[in-house]
mmCIF file with all atom_site columns, C-alpha atoms in Angstrom:
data_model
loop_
_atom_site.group_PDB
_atom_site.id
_atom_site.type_symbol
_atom_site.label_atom_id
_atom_site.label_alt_id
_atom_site.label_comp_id
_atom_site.label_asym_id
_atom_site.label_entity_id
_atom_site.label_seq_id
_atom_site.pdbx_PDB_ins_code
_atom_site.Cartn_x
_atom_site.Cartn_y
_atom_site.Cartn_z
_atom_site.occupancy
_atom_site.B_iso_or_equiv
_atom_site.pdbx_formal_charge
_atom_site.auth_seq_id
_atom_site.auth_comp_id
_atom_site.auth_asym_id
_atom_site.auth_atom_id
_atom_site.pdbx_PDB_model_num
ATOM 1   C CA . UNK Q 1 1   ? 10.972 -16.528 75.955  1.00 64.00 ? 1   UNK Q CA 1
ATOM 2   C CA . UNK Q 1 2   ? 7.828  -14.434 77.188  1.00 78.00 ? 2   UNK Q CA 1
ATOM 3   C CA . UNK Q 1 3   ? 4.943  -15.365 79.067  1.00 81.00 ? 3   UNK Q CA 1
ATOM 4   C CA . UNK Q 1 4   ? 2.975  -16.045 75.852  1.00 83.00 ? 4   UNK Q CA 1
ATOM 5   C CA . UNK Q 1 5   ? 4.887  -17.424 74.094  1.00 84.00 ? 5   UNK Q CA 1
ATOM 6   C CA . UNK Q 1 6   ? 6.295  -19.700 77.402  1.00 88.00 ? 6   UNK Q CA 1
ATOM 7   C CA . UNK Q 1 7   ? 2.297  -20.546 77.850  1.00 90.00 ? 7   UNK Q CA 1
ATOM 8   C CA . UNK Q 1 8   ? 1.932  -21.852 74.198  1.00 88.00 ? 8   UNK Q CA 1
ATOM 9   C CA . UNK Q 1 9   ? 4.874  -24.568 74.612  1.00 90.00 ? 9   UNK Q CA 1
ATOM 10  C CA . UNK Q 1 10  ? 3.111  -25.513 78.233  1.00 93.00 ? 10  UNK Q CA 1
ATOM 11  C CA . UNK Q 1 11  ? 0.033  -25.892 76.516  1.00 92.00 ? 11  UNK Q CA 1
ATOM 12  C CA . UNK Q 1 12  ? 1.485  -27.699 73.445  1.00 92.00 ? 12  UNK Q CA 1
ATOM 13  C CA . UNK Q 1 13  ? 4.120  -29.956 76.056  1.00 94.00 ? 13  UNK Q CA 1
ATOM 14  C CA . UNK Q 1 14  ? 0.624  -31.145 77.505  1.00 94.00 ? 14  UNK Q CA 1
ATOM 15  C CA . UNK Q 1 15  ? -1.878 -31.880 74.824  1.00 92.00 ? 15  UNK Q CA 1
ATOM 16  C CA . UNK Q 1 16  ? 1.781  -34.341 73.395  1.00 93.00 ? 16  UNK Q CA 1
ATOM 17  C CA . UNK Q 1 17  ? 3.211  -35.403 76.358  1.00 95.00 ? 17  UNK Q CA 1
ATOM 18  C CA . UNK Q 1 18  ? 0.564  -35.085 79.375  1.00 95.00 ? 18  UNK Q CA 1
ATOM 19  C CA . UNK Q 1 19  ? 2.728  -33.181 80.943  1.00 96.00 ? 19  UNK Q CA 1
ATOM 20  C CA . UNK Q 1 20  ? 3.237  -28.966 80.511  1.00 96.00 ? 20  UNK Q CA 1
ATOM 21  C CA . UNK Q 1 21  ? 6.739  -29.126 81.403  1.00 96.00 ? 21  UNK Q CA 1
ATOM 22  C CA . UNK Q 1 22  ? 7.793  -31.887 79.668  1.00 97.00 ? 22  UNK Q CA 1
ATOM 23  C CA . UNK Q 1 23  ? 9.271  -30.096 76.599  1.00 95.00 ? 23  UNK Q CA 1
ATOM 24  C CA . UNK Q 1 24  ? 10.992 -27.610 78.562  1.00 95.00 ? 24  UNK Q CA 1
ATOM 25  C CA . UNK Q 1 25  ? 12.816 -30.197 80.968  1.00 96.00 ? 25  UNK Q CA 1
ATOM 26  C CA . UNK Q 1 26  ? 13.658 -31.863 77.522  1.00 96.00 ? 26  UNK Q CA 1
ATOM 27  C CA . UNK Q 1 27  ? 15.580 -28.820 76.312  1.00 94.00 ? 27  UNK Q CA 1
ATOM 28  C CA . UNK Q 1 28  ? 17.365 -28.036 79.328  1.00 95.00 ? 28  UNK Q CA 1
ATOM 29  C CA . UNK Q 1 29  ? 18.864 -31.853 79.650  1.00 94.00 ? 29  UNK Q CA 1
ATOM 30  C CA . UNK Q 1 30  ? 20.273 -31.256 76.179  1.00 93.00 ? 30  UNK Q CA 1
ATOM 31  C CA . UNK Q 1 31  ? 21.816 -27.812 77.340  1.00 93.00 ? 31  UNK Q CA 1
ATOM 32  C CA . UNK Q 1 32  ? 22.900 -28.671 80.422  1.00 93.00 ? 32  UNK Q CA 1
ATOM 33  C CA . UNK Q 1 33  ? 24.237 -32.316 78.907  1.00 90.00 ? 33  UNK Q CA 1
ATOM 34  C CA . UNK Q 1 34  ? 26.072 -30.061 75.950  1.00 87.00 ? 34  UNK Q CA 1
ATOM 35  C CA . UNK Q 1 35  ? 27.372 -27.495 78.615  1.00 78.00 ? 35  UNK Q CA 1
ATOM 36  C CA . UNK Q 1 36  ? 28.952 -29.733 80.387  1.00 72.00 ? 36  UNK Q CA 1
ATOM 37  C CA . UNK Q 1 37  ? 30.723 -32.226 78.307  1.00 76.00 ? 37  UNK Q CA 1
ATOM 38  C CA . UNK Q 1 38  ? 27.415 -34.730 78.643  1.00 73.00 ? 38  UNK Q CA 1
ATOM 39  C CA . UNK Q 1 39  ? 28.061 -35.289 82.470  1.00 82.00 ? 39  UNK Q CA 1
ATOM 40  C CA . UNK Q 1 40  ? 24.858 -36.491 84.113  1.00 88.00 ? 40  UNK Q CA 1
ATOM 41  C CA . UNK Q 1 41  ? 22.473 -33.890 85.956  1.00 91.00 ? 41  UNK Q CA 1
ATOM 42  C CA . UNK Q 1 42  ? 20.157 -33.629 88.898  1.00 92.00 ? 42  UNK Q CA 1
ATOM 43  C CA . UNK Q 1 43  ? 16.715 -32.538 89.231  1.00 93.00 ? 43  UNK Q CA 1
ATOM 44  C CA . UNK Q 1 44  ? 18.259 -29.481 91.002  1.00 94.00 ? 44  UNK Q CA 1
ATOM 45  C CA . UNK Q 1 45  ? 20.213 -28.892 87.772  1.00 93.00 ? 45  UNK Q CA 1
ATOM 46  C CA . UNK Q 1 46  ? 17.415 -29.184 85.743  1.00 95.00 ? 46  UNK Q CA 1
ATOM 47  C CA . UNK Q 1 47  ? 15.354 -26.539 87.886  1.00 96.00 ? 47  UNK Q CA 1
ATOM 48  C CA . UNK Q 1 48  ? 17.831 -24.261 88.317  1.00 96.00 ? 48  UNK Q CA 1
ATOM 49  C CA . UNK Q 1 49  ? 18.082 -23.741 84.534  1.00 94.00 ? 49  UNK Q CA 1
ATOM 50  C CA . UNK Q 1 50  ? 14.485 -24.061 83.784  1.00 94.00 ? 50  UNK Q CA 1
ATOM 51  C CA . UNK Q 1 51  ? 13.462 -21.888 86.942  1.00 94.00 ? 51  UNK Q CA 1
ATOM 52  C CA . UNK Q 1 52  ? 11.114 -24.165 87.484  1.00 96.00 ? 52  UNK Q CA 1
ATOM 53  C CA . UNK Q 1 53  ? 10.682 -26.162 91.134  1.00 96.00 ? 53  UNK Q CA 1
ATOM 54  C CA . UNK Q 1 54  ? 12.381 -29.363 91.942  1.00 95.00 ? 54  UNK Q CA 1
ATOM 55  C CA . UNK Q 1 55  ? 8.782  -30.669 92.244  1.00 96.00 ? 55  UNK Q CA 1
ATOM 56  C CA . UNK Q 1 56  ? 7.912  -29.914 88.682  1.00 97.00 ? 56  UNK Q CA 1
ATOM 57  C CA . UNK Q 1 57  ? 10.684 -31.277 87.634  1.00 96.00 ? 57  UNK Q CA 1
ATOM 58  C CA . UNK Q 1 58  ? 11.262 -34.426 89.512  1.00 95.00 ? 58  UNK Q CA 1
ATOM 59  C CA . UNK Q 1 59  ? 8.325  -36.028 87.686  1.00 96.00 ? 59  UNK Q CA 1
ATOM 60  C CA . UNK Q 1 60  ? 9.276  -35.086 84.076  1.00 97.00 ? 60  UNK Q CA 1
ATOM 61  C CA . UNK Q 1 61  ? 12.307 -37.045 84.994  1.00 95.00 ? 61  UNK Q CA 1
ATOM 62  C CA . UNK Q 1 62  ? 11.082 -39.874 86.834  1.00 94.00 ? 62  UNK Q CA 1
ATOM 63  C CA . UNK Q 1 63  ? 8.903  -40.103 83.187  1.00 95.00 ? 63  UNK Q CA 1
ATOM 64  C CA . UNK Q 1 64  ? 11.755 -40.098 81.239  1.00 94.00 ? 64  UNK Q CA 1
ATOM 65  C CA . UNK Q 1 65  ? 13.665 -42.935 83.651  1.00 93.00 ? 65  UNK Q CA 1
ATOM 66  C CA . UNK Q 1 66  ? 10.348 -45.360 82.798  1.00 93.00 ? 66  UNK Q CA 1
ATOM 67  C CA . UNK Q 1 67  ? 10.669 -44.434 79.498  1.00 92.00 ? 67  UNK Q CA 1
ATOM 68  C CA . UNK Q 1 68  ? 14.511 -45.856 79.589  1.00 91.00 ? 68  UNK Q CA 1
ATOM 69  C CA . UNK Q 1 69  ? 15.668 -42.213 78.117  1.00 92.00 ? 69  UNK Q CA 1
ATOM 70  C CA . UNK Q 1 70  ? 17.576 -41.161 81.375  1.00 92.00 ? 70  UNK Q CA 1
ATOM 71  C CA . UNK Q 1 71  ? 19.416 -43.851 83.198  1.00 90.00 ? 71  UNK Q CA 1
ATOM 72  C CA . UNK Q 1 72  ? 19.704 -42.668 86.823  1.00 87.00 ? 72  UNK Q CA 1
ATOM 73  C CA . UNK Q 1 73  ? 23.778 -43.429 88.169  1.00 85.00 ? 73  UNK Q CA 1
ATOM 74  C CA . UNK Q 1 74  ? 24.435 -45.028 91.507  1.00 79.00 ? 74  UNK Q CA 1
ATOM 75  C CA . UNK Q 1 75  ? 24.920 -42.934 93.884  1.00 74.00 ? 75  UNK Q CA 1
ATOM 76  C CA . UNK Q 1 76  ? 28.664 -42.290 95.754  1.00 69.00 ? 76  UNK Q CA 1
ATOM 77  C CA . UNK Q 1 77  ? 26.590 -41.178 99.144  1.00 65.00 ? 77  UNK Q CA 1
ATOM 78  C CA . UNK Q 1 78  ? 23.886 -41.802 101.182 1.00 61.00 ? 78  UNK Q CA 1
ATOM 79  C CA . UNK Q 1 79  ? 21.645 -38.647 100.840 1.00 65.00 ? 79  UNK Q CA 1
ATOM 80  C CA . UNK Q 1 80  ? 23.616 -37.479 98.122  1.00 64.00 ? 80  UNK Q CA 1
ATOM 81  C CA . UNK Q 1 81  ? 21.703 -35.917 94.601  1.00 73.00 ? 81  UNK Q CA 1
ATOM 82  C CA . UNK Q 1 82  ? 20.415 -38.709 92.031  1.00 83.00 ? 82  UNK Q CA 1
ATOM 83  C CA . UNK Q 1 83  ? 21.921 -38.097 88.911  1.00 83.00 ? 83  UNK Q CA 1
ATOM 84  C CA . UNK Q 1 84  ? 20.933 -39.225 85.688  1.00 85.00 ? 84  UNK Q CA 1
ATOM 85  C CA . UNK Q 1 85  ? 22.871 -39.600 82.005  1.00 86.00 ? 85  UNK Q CA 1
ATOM 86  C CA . UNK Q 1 86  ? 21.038 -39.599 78.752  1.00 86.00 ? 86  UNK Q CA 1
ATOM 87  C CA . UNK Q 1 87  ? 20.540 -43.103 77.267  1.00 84.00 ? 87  UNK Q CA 1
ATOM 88  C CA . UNK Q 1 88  ? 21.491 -42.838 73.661  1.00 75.00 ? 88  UNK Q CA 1
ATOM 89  C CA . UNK Q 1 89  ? 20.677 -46.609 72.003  1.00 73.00 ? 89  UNK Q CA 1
ATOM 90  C CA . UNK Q 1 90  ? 17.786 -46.050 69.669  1.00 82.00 ? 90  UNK Q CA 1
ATOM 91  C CA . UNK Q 1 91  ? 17.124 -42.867 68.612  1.00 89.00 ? 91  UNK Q CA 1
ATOM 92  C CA . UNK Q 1 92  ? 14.054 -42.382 70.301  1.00 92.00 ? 92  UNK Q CA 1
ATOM 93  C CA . UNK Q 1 93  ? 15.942 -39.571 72.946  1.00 91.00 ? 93  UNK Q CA 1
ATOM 94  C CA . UNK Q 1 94  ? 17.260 -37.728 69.459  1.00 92.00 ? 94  UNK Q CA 1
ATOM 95  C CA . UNK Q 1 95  ? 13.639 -37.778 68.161  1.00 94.00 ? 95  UNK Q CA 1
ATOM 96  C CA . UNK Q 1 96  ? 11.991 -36.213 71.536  1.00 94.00 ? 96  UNK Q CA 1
ATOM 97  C CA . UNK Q 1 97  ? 14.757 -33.527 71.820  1.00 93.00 ? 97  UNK Q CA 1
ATOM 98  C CA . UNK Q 1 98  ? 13.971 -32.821 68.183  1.00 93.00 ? 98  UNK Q CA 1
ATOM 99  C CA . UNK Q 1 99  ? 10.196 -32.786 68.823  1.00 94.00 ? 99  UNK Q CA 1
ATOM 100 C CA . UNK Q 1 100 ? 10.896 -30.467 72.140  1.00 93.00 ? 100 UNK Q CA 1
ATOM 101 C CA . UNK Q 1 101 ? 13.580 -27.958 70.189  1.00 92.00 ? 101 UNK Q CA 1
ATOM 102 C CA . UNK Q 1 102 ? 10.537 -27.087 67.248  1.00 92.00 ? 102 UNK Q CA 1
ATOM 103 C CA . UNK Q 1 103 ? 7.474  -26.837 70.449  1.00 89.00 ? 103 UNK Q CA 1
ATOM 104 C CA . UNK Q 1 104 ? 10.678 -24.230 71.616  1.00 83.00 ? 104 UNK Q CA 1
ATOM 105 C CA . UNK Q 1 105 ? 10.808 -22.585 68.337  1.00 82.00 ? 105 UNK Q CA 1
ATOM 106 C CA . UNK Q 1 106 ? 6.843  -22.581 66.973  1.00 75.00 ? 106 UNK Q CA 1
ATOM 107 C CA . UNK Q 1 107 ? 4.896  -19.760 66.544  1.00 60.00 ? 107 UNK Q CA 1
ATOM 108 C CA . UNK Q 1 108 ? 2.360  -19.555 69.408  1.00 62.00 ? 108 UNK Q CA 1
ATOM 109 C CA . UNK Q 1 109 ? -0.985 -20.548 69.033  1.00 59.00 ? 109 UNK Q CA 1
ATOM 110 C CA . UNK Q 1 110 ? -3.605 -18.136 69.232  1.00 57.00 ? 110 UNK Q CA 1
#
């Protein structure tokens, strides 16, 4: 994706979700999640594949926790990473991964 084009899903992830990353964070949870047999992620994950920083991310995340679309795991060690599955009751994650795969896809606004 270009800079344009990368600008117009920012600016489309904001004026839906409050949040210009929002969409993109969406996206790479499902590819990561597919990738890897749905095993939960970290933020780390997340930014790695998005290039974006941890700091970006974390938020998005934190979001989607309140929202009761990631359910973060216990952790196995003390300062170890928090990782977080998908929650997959209702529908509502399928809908915003839909919603987040056409912002990825749309032509850019002028």
């Amino acid at each position: 994706m270009d800079g344009e084009a990368r600008e117009a899903l920012r600016r489309r992830s904001s004026a839906l979700f409050g949040n210009r990353y929002m969409a993109e964070v969406v996206v790479a949870i499902v590819d990561l999640t597919s990738a890897t047999g749905d095993t939960p992620v970290t933020v780390r994950m997340i930014a790695s594949h998005t290039g974006l920083t941890d700091s970006l991310v974390r938020p998005v995340v934190k979001r989607l926790v309140d929202a009761g679309l990631l359910d973060p795991q216990p952790q196995d060690r003390l300062r170890g990473a928090n990782y977080h599955e998908i929650c997959r009751d209702d529908g509502v994650w399928a809908v915003l991964v839909s919603t987040c795969q056409l912002l990825h896809t749309a032509v850019p606004l002028p």
